[in-house]
Amino acid sequence: MSTPLAVESRHHTDERLAALRDRFGGFPTTQATVVDDPARFTRGAERFRAGFRGSAQIRVTDADGRVLVVRESDRPDERHLPGGGNEPGESLAATARREAFEEAGVEVELTDVWVASRTRYVDRSDPQRRGYLPDVVFEARQVGGEAGLYPERWDTPGGDAPSEEILAVEWVATPPPTARAVVSDPNAWELDRRE
């Protein structure tokens, strides 16, 4: 008999967050609930079973203290941190480093965890169907590379030609009004996620 998704994913999420606390010390942690339609929930459950285990964003600063932000095609009026879902077998720290390189062209050294969430996903049609994933925002400093657009590095479904995923990459001393609140305040992540 297989372990129920809710139990397995909650255990895995708690283990990953505990390992990050062991490595980086304490950090703000939120709880969030996302209610999905049945098809989306099923796709998420299949992805979990295939080894996808959470997501990571990365708050990179340069030598001048500026923060790296990106603008994506699906949210063109908004500035946010580079990030995305992890690949099977990849740690969340490796996900953050990969996303910084793919989306913005920079190599980084992780220095801390800015904020993390233990996110519960619930099937709208059957609230007993649920699963958990960790979502982590790392802090890092740039150690190499040059911030810019590198479409040849972007993930592309089925190996197709690169998409127009990232519209802009920029360093900001003060986040603009169009920046997600978590860019400058880890305690604002909960508010960002509800929008």
PDB file of C-alpha atoms in Angstrom:
ATOM      1  CA  MET A   1       0.000   0.000   0.000  1.00  0.00           C
ATOM      2  CA  SER A   2       1.374   3.398  -0.949  1.00  0.00           C
ATOM      3  CA  THR A   3       1.636   6.328   1.428  1.00  0.00           C
ATOM      4  CA  PRO A   4      -1.132   8.924   0.912  1.00  0.00           C
ATOM      5  CA  LEU A   5       0.039  12.042  -0.942  1.00  0.00           C
ATOM      6  CA  ALA A   6      -0.854  14.337   1.978  1.00  0.00           C
ATOM      7  CA  VAL A   7       1.290  12.346   4.415  1.00  0.00           C
ATOM      8  CA  GLU A   8       4.236  11.781   2.063  1.00  0.00           C
ATOM      9  CA  SER A   9       4.375  15.360   0.798  1.00  0.00           C
ATOM     10  CA  ARG A  10       3.971  16.912   4.274  1.00  0.00           C
ATOM     11  CA  HIS A  11       6.787  14.717   5.609  1.00  0.00           C
ATOM     12  CA  HIS A  12       9.018  15.590   2.648  1.00  0.00           C
ATOM     13  CA  THR A  13       8.267  19.323   3.000  1.00  0.00           C
ATOM     14  CA  ASP A  14       9.011  19.317   6.724  1.00  0.00           C
ATOM     15  CA  GLU A  15      12.294  17.438   6.123  1.00  0.00           C
ATOM     16  CA  ARG A  16      13.431  19.947   3.486  1.00  0.00           C
ATOM     17  CA  LEU A  17      12.609  22.948   5.686  1.00  0.00           C
ATOM     18  CA  ALA A  18      14.377  21.332   8.671  1.00  0.00           C
ATOM     19  CA  ALA A  19      17.488  20.706   6.545  1.00  0.00           C
ATOM     20  CA  LEU A  20      17.499  24.373   5.516  1.00  0.00           C
ATOM     21  CA  ARG A  21      17.226  25.434   9.187  1.00  0.00           C
ATOM     22  CA  ASP A  22      20.185  23.175   9.999  1.00  0.00           C
ATOM     23  CA  ARG A  23      22.229  24.834   7.247  1.00  0.00           C
ATOM     24  CA  PHE A  24      21.138  28.486   7.564  1.00  0.00           C
ATOM     25  CA  GLY A  25      19.640  28.828  11.058  1.00  0.00           C
ATOM     26  CA  GLY A  26      16.224  30.317  11.735  1.00  0.00           C
ATOM     27  CA  PHE A  27      14.216  32.159   9.097  1.00  0.00           C
ATOM     28  CA  PRO A  28      10.626  33.385   8.729  1.00  0.00           C
ATOM     29  CA  THR A  29       8.248  30.590   7.756  1.00  0.00           C
ATOM     30  CA  THR A  30       4.669  31.035   6.611  1.00  0.00           C
ATOM     31  CA  GLN A  31       1.799  28.650   6.017  1.00  0.00           C
ATOM     32  CA  ALA A  32      -0.288  29.034   2.888  1.00  0.00           C
ATOM     33  CA  THR A  33      -3.182  27.210   1.273  1.00  0.00           C
ATOM     34  CA  VAL A  34      -3.816  27.111  -2.457  1.00  0.00           C
ATOM     35  CA  VAL A  35      -7.158  25.708  -3.647  1.00  0.00           C
ATOM     36  CA  ASP A  36      -6.784  24.205  -7.134  1.00  0.00           C
ATOM     37  CA  ASP A  37      -9.261  22.938  -9.685  1.00  0.00           C
ATOM     38  CA  PRO A  38      -9.212  19.097  -9.912  1.00  0.00           C
ATOM     39  CA  ALA A  39      -7.213  18.897 -13.165  1.00  0.00           C
ATOM     40  CA  ARG A  40      -4.500  21.245 -11.888  1.00  0.00           C
ATOM     41  CA  PHE A  41      -4.327  19.416  -8.550  1.00  0.00           C
ATOM     42  CA  THR A  42      -3.975  16.076 -10.357  1.00  0.00           C
ATOM     43  CA  ARG A  43      -1.136  17.445 -12.527  1.00  0.00           C
ATOM     44  CA  GLY A  44       0.596  18.706  -9.375  1.00  0.00           C
ATOM     45  CA  ALA A  45       0.210  15.317  -7.671  1.00  0.00           C
ATOM     46  CA  GLU A  46       1.649  13.581 -10.752  1.00  0.00           C
ATOM     47  CA  ARG A  47       4.577  16.002 -10.775  1.00  0.00           C
ATOM     48  CA  PHE A  48       5.242  15.312  -7.082  1.00  0.00           C
ATOM     49  CA  ARG A  49       5.248  11.559  -7.735  1.00  0.00           C
ATOM     50  CA  ALA A  50       7.693  12.186 -10.624  1.00  0.00           C
ATOM     51  CA  GLY A  51      10.125  13.929  -8.258  1.00  0.00           C
ATOM     52  CA  PHE A  52       9.261  17.643  -8.504  1.00  0.00           C
ATOM     53  CA  ARG A  53       9.384  18.798  -4.884  1.00  0.00           C
ATOM     54  CA  GLY A  54       8.810  22.530  -4.454  1.00  0.00           C
ATOM     55  CA  SER A  55      10.034  25.845  -5.760  1.00  0.00           C
ATOM     56  CA  ALA A  56      12.729  28.386  -5.036  1.00  0.00           C
ATOM     57  CA  GLN A  57      13.191  32.072  -5.676  1.00  0.00           C
ATOM     58  CA  ILE A  58      16.389  33.972  -5.104  1.00  0.00           C
ATOM     59  CA  ARG A  59      17.007  37.481  -3.776  1.00  0.00           C
ATOM     60  CA  VAL A  60      20.408  38.351  -5.242  1.00  0.00           C
ATOM     61  CA  THR A  61      22.326  41.468  -4.234  1.00  0.00           C
ATOM     62  CA  ASP A  62      25.388  42.931  -5.926  1.00  0.00           C
ATOM     63  CA  ALA A  63      28.434  44.697  -4.421  1.00  0.00           C
ATOM     64  CA  ASP A  64      26.457  47.967  -4.322  1.00  0.00           C
ATOM     65  CA  GLY A  65      23.556  46.425  -2.376  1.00  0.00           C
ATOM     66  CA  ARG A  66      21.154  46.507  -5.324  1.00  0.00           C
ATOM     67  CA  VAL A  67      18.585  43.704  -5.743  1.00  0.00           C
ATOM     68  CA  LEU A  68      18.174  41.730  -8.968  1.00  0.00           C
ATOM     69  CA  VAL A  69      14.622  41.647 -10.347  1.00  0.00           C
ATOM     70  CA  VAL A  70      13.089  40.208 -13.494  1.00  0.00           C
ATOM     71  CA  ARG A  71       9.977  40.928 -15.536  1.00  0.00           C
ATOM     72  CA  GLU A  72       8.257  37.953 -17.188  1.00  0.00           C
ATOM     73  CA  SER A  73       5.938  37.787 -20.167  1.00  0.00           C
ATOM     74  CA  ASP A  74       3.038  36.370 -18.116  1.00  0.00           C
ATOM     75  CA  ARG A  75       3.285  39.322 -15.655  1.00  0.00           C
ATOM     76  CA  PRO A  76       4.755  42.133 -17.756  1.00  0.00           C
ATOM     77  CA  ASP A  77       3.849  44.970 -15.367  1.00  0.00           C
ATOM     78  CA  GLU A  78       5.411  43.340 -12.319  1.00  0.00           C
ATOM     79  CA  ARG A  79       9.000  43.016 -11.066  1.00  0.00           C
ATOM     80  CA  HIS A  80       9.834  39.952  -9.017  1.00  0.00           C
ATOM     81  CA  LEU A  81      12.691  37.699  -7.983  1.00  0.00           C
ATOM     82  CA  PRO A  82      14.115  35.032 -10.305  1.00  0.00           C
ATOM     83  CA  GLY A  83      12.852  31.567  -9.469  1.00  0.00           C
ATOM     84  CA  GLY A  84      10.896  28.499 -10.430  1.00  0.00           C
ATOM     85  CA  GLY A  85      10.120  24.873  -9.721  1.00  0.00           C
ATOM     86  CA  ASN A  86      12.790  22.370  -8.886  1.00  0.00           C
ATOM     87  CA  GLU A  87      13.757  19.442 -11.062  1.00  0.00           C
ATOM     88  CA  PRO A  88      13.635  15.800  -9.892  1.00  0.00           C
ATOM     89  CA  GLY A  89      16.555  15.072  -7.577  1.00  0.00           C
ATOM     90  CA  GLU A  90      17.554  18.753  -7.329  1.00  0.00           C
ATOM     91  CA  SER A  91      17.828  20.477  -3.948  1.00  0.00           C
ATOM     92  CA  LEU A  92      15.988  23.754  -3.461  1.00  0.00           C
ATOM     93  CA  ALA A  93      19.362  25.488  -3.092  1.00  0.00           C
ATOM     94  CA  ALA A  94      20.428  24.094  -6.480  1.00  0.00           C
ATOM     95  CA  THR A  95      17.099  25.242  -7.951  1.00  0.00           C
ATOM     96  CA  ALA A  96      17.729  28.795  -6.747  1.00  0.00           C
ATOM     97  CA  ARG A  97      21.251  28.870  -8.196  1.00  0.00           C
ATOM     98  CA  ARG A  98      20.045  27.413 -11.514  1.00  0.00           C
ATOM     99  CA  GLU A  99      17.164  29.876 -11.810  1.00  0.00           C
ATOM    100  CA  ALA A 100      19.463  32.863 -11.134  1.00  0.00           C
ATOM    101  CA  PHE A 101      21.745  31.688 -13.929  1.00  0.00           C
ATOM    102  CA  GLU A 102      19.006  30.723 -16.413  1.00  0.00           C
ATOM    103  CA  GLU A 103      16.709  33.700 -15.896  1.00  0.00           C
ATOM    104  CA  ALA A 104      19.222  36.453 -15.186  1.00  0.00           C
ATOM    105  CA  GLY A 105      22.718  35.275 -16.147  1.00  0.00           C
ATOM    106  CA  VAL A 106      24.313  35.543 -12.706  1.00  0.00           C
ATOM    107  CA  GLU A 107      26.244  33.047 -10.639  1.00  0.00           C
ATOM    108  CA  VAL A 108      25.562  33.268  -6.921  1.00  0.00           C
ATOM    109  CA  GLU A 109      26.617  32.191  -3.476  1.00  0.00           C
ATOM    110  CA  LEU A 110      23.685  31.462  -1.177  1.00  0.00           C
ATOM    111  CA  THR A 111      23.997  33.329   2.119  1.00  0.00           C
ATOM    112  CA  ASP A 112      20.676  32.759   3.903  1.00  0.00           C
ATOM    113  CA  VAL A 113      16.985  31.978   3.596  1.00  0.00           C
ATOM    114  CA  TRP A 114      14.911  35.165   3.227  1.00  0.00           C
ATOM    115  CA  VAL A 115      11.567  33.415   3.867  1.00  0.00           C
ATOM    116  CA  ALA A 116       9.979  29.993   3.354  1.00  0.00           C
ATOM    117  CA  SER A 117       6.465  28.634   3.113  1.00  0.00           C
ATOM    118  CA  ARG A 118       4.914  25.278   3.845  1.00  0.00           C
ATOM    119  CA  THR A 119       2.229  25.455   1.183  1.00  0.00           C
ATOM    120  CA  ARG A 120      -0.815  23.177   1.287  1.00  0.00           C
ATOM    121  CA  TYR A 121      -2.513  22.457  -2.041  1.00  0.00           C
ATOM    122  CA  VAL A 122      -6.157  21.362  -1.901  1.00  0.00           C
ATOM    123  CA  ASP A 123      -8.386  19.889  -4.623  1.00  0.00           C
ATOM    124  CA  ARG A 124     -11.407  22.212  -4.862  1.00  0.00           C
ATOM    125  CA  SER A 125     -13.771  19.315  -5.661  1.00  0.00           C
ATOM    126  CA  ASP A 126     -12.518  17.084  -2.834  1.00  0.00           C
ATOM    127  CA  PRO A 127     -10.898  18.938   0.108  1.00  0.00           C
ATOM    128  CA  GLN A 128      -9.628  15.596   1.456  1.00  0.00           C
ATOM    129  CA  ARG A 129      -7.247  15.476  -1.536  1.00  0.00           C
ATOM    130  CA  ARG A 130      -4.302  17.632  -0.548  1.00  0.00           C
ATOM    131  CA  GLY A 131      -0.549  17.822  -0.735  1.00  0.00           C
ATOM    132  CA  TYR A 132       2.270  20.005   0.588  1.00  0.00           C
ATOM    133  CA  LEU A 133       5.291  21.639  -1.010  1.00  0.00           C
ATOM    134  CA  PRO A 134       8.043  23.913   0.285  1.00  0.00           C
ATOM    135  CA  ASP A 135       8.447  27.303  -1.381  1.00  0.00           C
ATOM    136  CA  VAL A 136      11.701  29.029  -0.417  1.00  0.00           C
ATOM    137  CA  VAL A 137      13.218  32.446  -1.118  1.00  0.00           C
ATOM    138  CA  PHE A 138      16.995  32.365  -0.688  1.00  0.00           C
ATOM    139  CA  GLU A 139      19.308  35.324  -0.151  1.00  0.00           C
ATOM    140  CA  ALA A 140      22.489  35.360  -2.219  1.00  0.00           C
ATOM    141  CA  ARG A 141      25.296  37.527  -3.443  1.00  0.00           C
ATOM    142  CA  GLN A 142      26.471  37.685  -7.016  1.00  0.00           C
ATOM    143  CA  VAL A 143      29.857  35.997  -7.523  1.00  0.00           C
ATOM    144  CA  GLY A 144      29.983  35.817 -11.317  1.00  0.00           C
ATOM    145  CA  GLY A 145      28.196  36.226 -14.603  1.00  0.00           C
ATOM    146  CA  GLU A 146      26.598  39.334 -15.996  1.00  0.00           C
ATOM    147  CA  ALA A 147      22.946  40.191 -15.464  1.00  0.00           C
ATOM    148  CA  GLY A 148      21.059  40.162 -18.733  1.00  0.00           C
ATOM    149  CA  LEU A 149      18.754  38.235 -21.051  1.00  0.00           C
ATOM    150  CA  TYR A 150      19.950  34.758 -22.061  1.00  0.00           C
ATOM    151  CA  PRO A 151      17.013  33.068 -23.846  1.00  0.00           C
ATOM    152  CA  GLU A 152      19.140  30.070 -24.816  1.00  0.00           C
ATOM    153  CA  ARG A 153      19.199  29.096 -21.117  1.00  0.00           C
ATOM    154  CA  TRP A 154      15.452  29.239 -20.515  1.00  0.00           C
ATOM    155  CA  ASP A 155      13.420  26.119 -19.951  1.00  0.00           C
ATOM    156  CA  THR A 156      11.442  25.262 -23.057  1.00  0.00           C
ATOM    157  CA  PRO A 157       8.634  22.688 -23.181  1.00  0.00           C
ATOM    158  CA  GLY A 158       9.566  19.709 -25.333  1.00  0.00           C
ATOM    159  CA  GLY A 159      12.888  21.243 -26.356  1.00  0.00           C
ATOM    160  CA  ASP A 160      11.226  23.874 -28.545  1.00  0.00           C
ATOM    161  CA  ALA A 161      12.952  27.105 -29.496  1.00  0.00           C
ATOM    162  CA  PRO A 162      13.449  29.484 -26.550  1.00  0.00           C
ATOM    163  CA  SER A 163      10.359  31.405 -25.514  1.00  0.00           C
ATOM    164  CA  GLU A 164      10.089  35.067 -24.590  1.00  0.00           C
ATOM    165  CA  GLU A 165       9.881  34.061 -20.922  1.00  0.00           C
ATOM    166  CA  ILE A 166      11.916  36.934 -19.460  1.00  0.00           C
ATOM    167  CA  LEU A 167      11.301  40.449 -20.776  1.00  0.00           C
ATOM    168  CA  ALA A 168      13.781  42.343 -18.578  1.00  0.00           C
ATOM    169  CA  VAL A 169      16.504  41.820 -15.981  1.00  0.00           C
ATOM    170  CA  GLU A 170      17.584  44.745 -13.843  1.00  0.00           C
ATOM    171  CA  TRP A 171      19.388  45.743 -10.654  1.00  0.00           C
ATOM    172  CA  VAL A 172      17.379  48.092  -8.432  1.00  0.00           C
ATOM    173  CA  ALA A 173      18.581  50.121  -5.449  1.00  0.00           C
ATOM    174  CA  THR A 174      14.989  50.763  -4.431  1.00  0.00           C
ATOM    175  CA  PRO A 175      12.311  48.356  -5.632  1.00  0.00           C
ATOM    176  CA  PRO A 176       9.847  50.148  -7.922  1.00  0.00           C
ATOM    177  CA  PRO A 177       6.129  50.294  -7.063  1.00  0.00           C
ATOM    178  CA  THR A 178       5.575  47.425  -9.522  1.00  0.00           C
ATOM    179  CA  ALA A 179       7.835  45.067  -7.535  1.00  0.00           C
ATOM    180  CA  ARG A 180       6.310  42.224  -5.552  1.00  0.00           C
ATOM    181  CA  ALA A 181       6.435  43.139  -1.857  1.00  0.00           C
ATOM    182  CA  VAL A 182       8.714  40.182  -0.990  1.00  0.00           C
ATOM    183  CA  VAL A 183      11.527  41.839  -2.963  1.00  0.00           C
ATOM    184  CA  SER A 184      12.080  44.155   0.011  1.00  0.00           C
ATOM    185  CA  ASP A 185      10.134  42.567   2.906  1.00  0.00           C
ATOM    186  CA  PRO A 186      10.139  38.823   3.719  1.00  0.00           C
ATOM    187  CA  ASN A 187       7.063  39.273   5.898  1.00  0.00           C
ATOM    188  CA  ALA A 188       5.070  40.464   2.873  1.00  0.00           C
ATOM    189  CA  TRP A 189       5.323  37.125   1.065  1.00  0.00           C
ATOM    190  CA  GLU A 190       2.022  35.888   2.456  1.00  0.00           C
ATOM    191  CA  LEU A 191       0.279  38.963   1.038  1.00  0.00           C
ATOM    192  CA  ASP A 192       1.978  38.507  -2.364  1.00  0.00           C
ATOM    193  CA  ARG A 193       0.866  34.876  -2.581  1.00  0.00           C
ATOM    194  CA  ARG A 194      -2.831  35.718  -2.021  1.00  0.00           C
ATOM    195  CA  GLU A 195      -3.063  38.002  -5.045  1.00  0.00           C
TER     196      GLU A 195
END
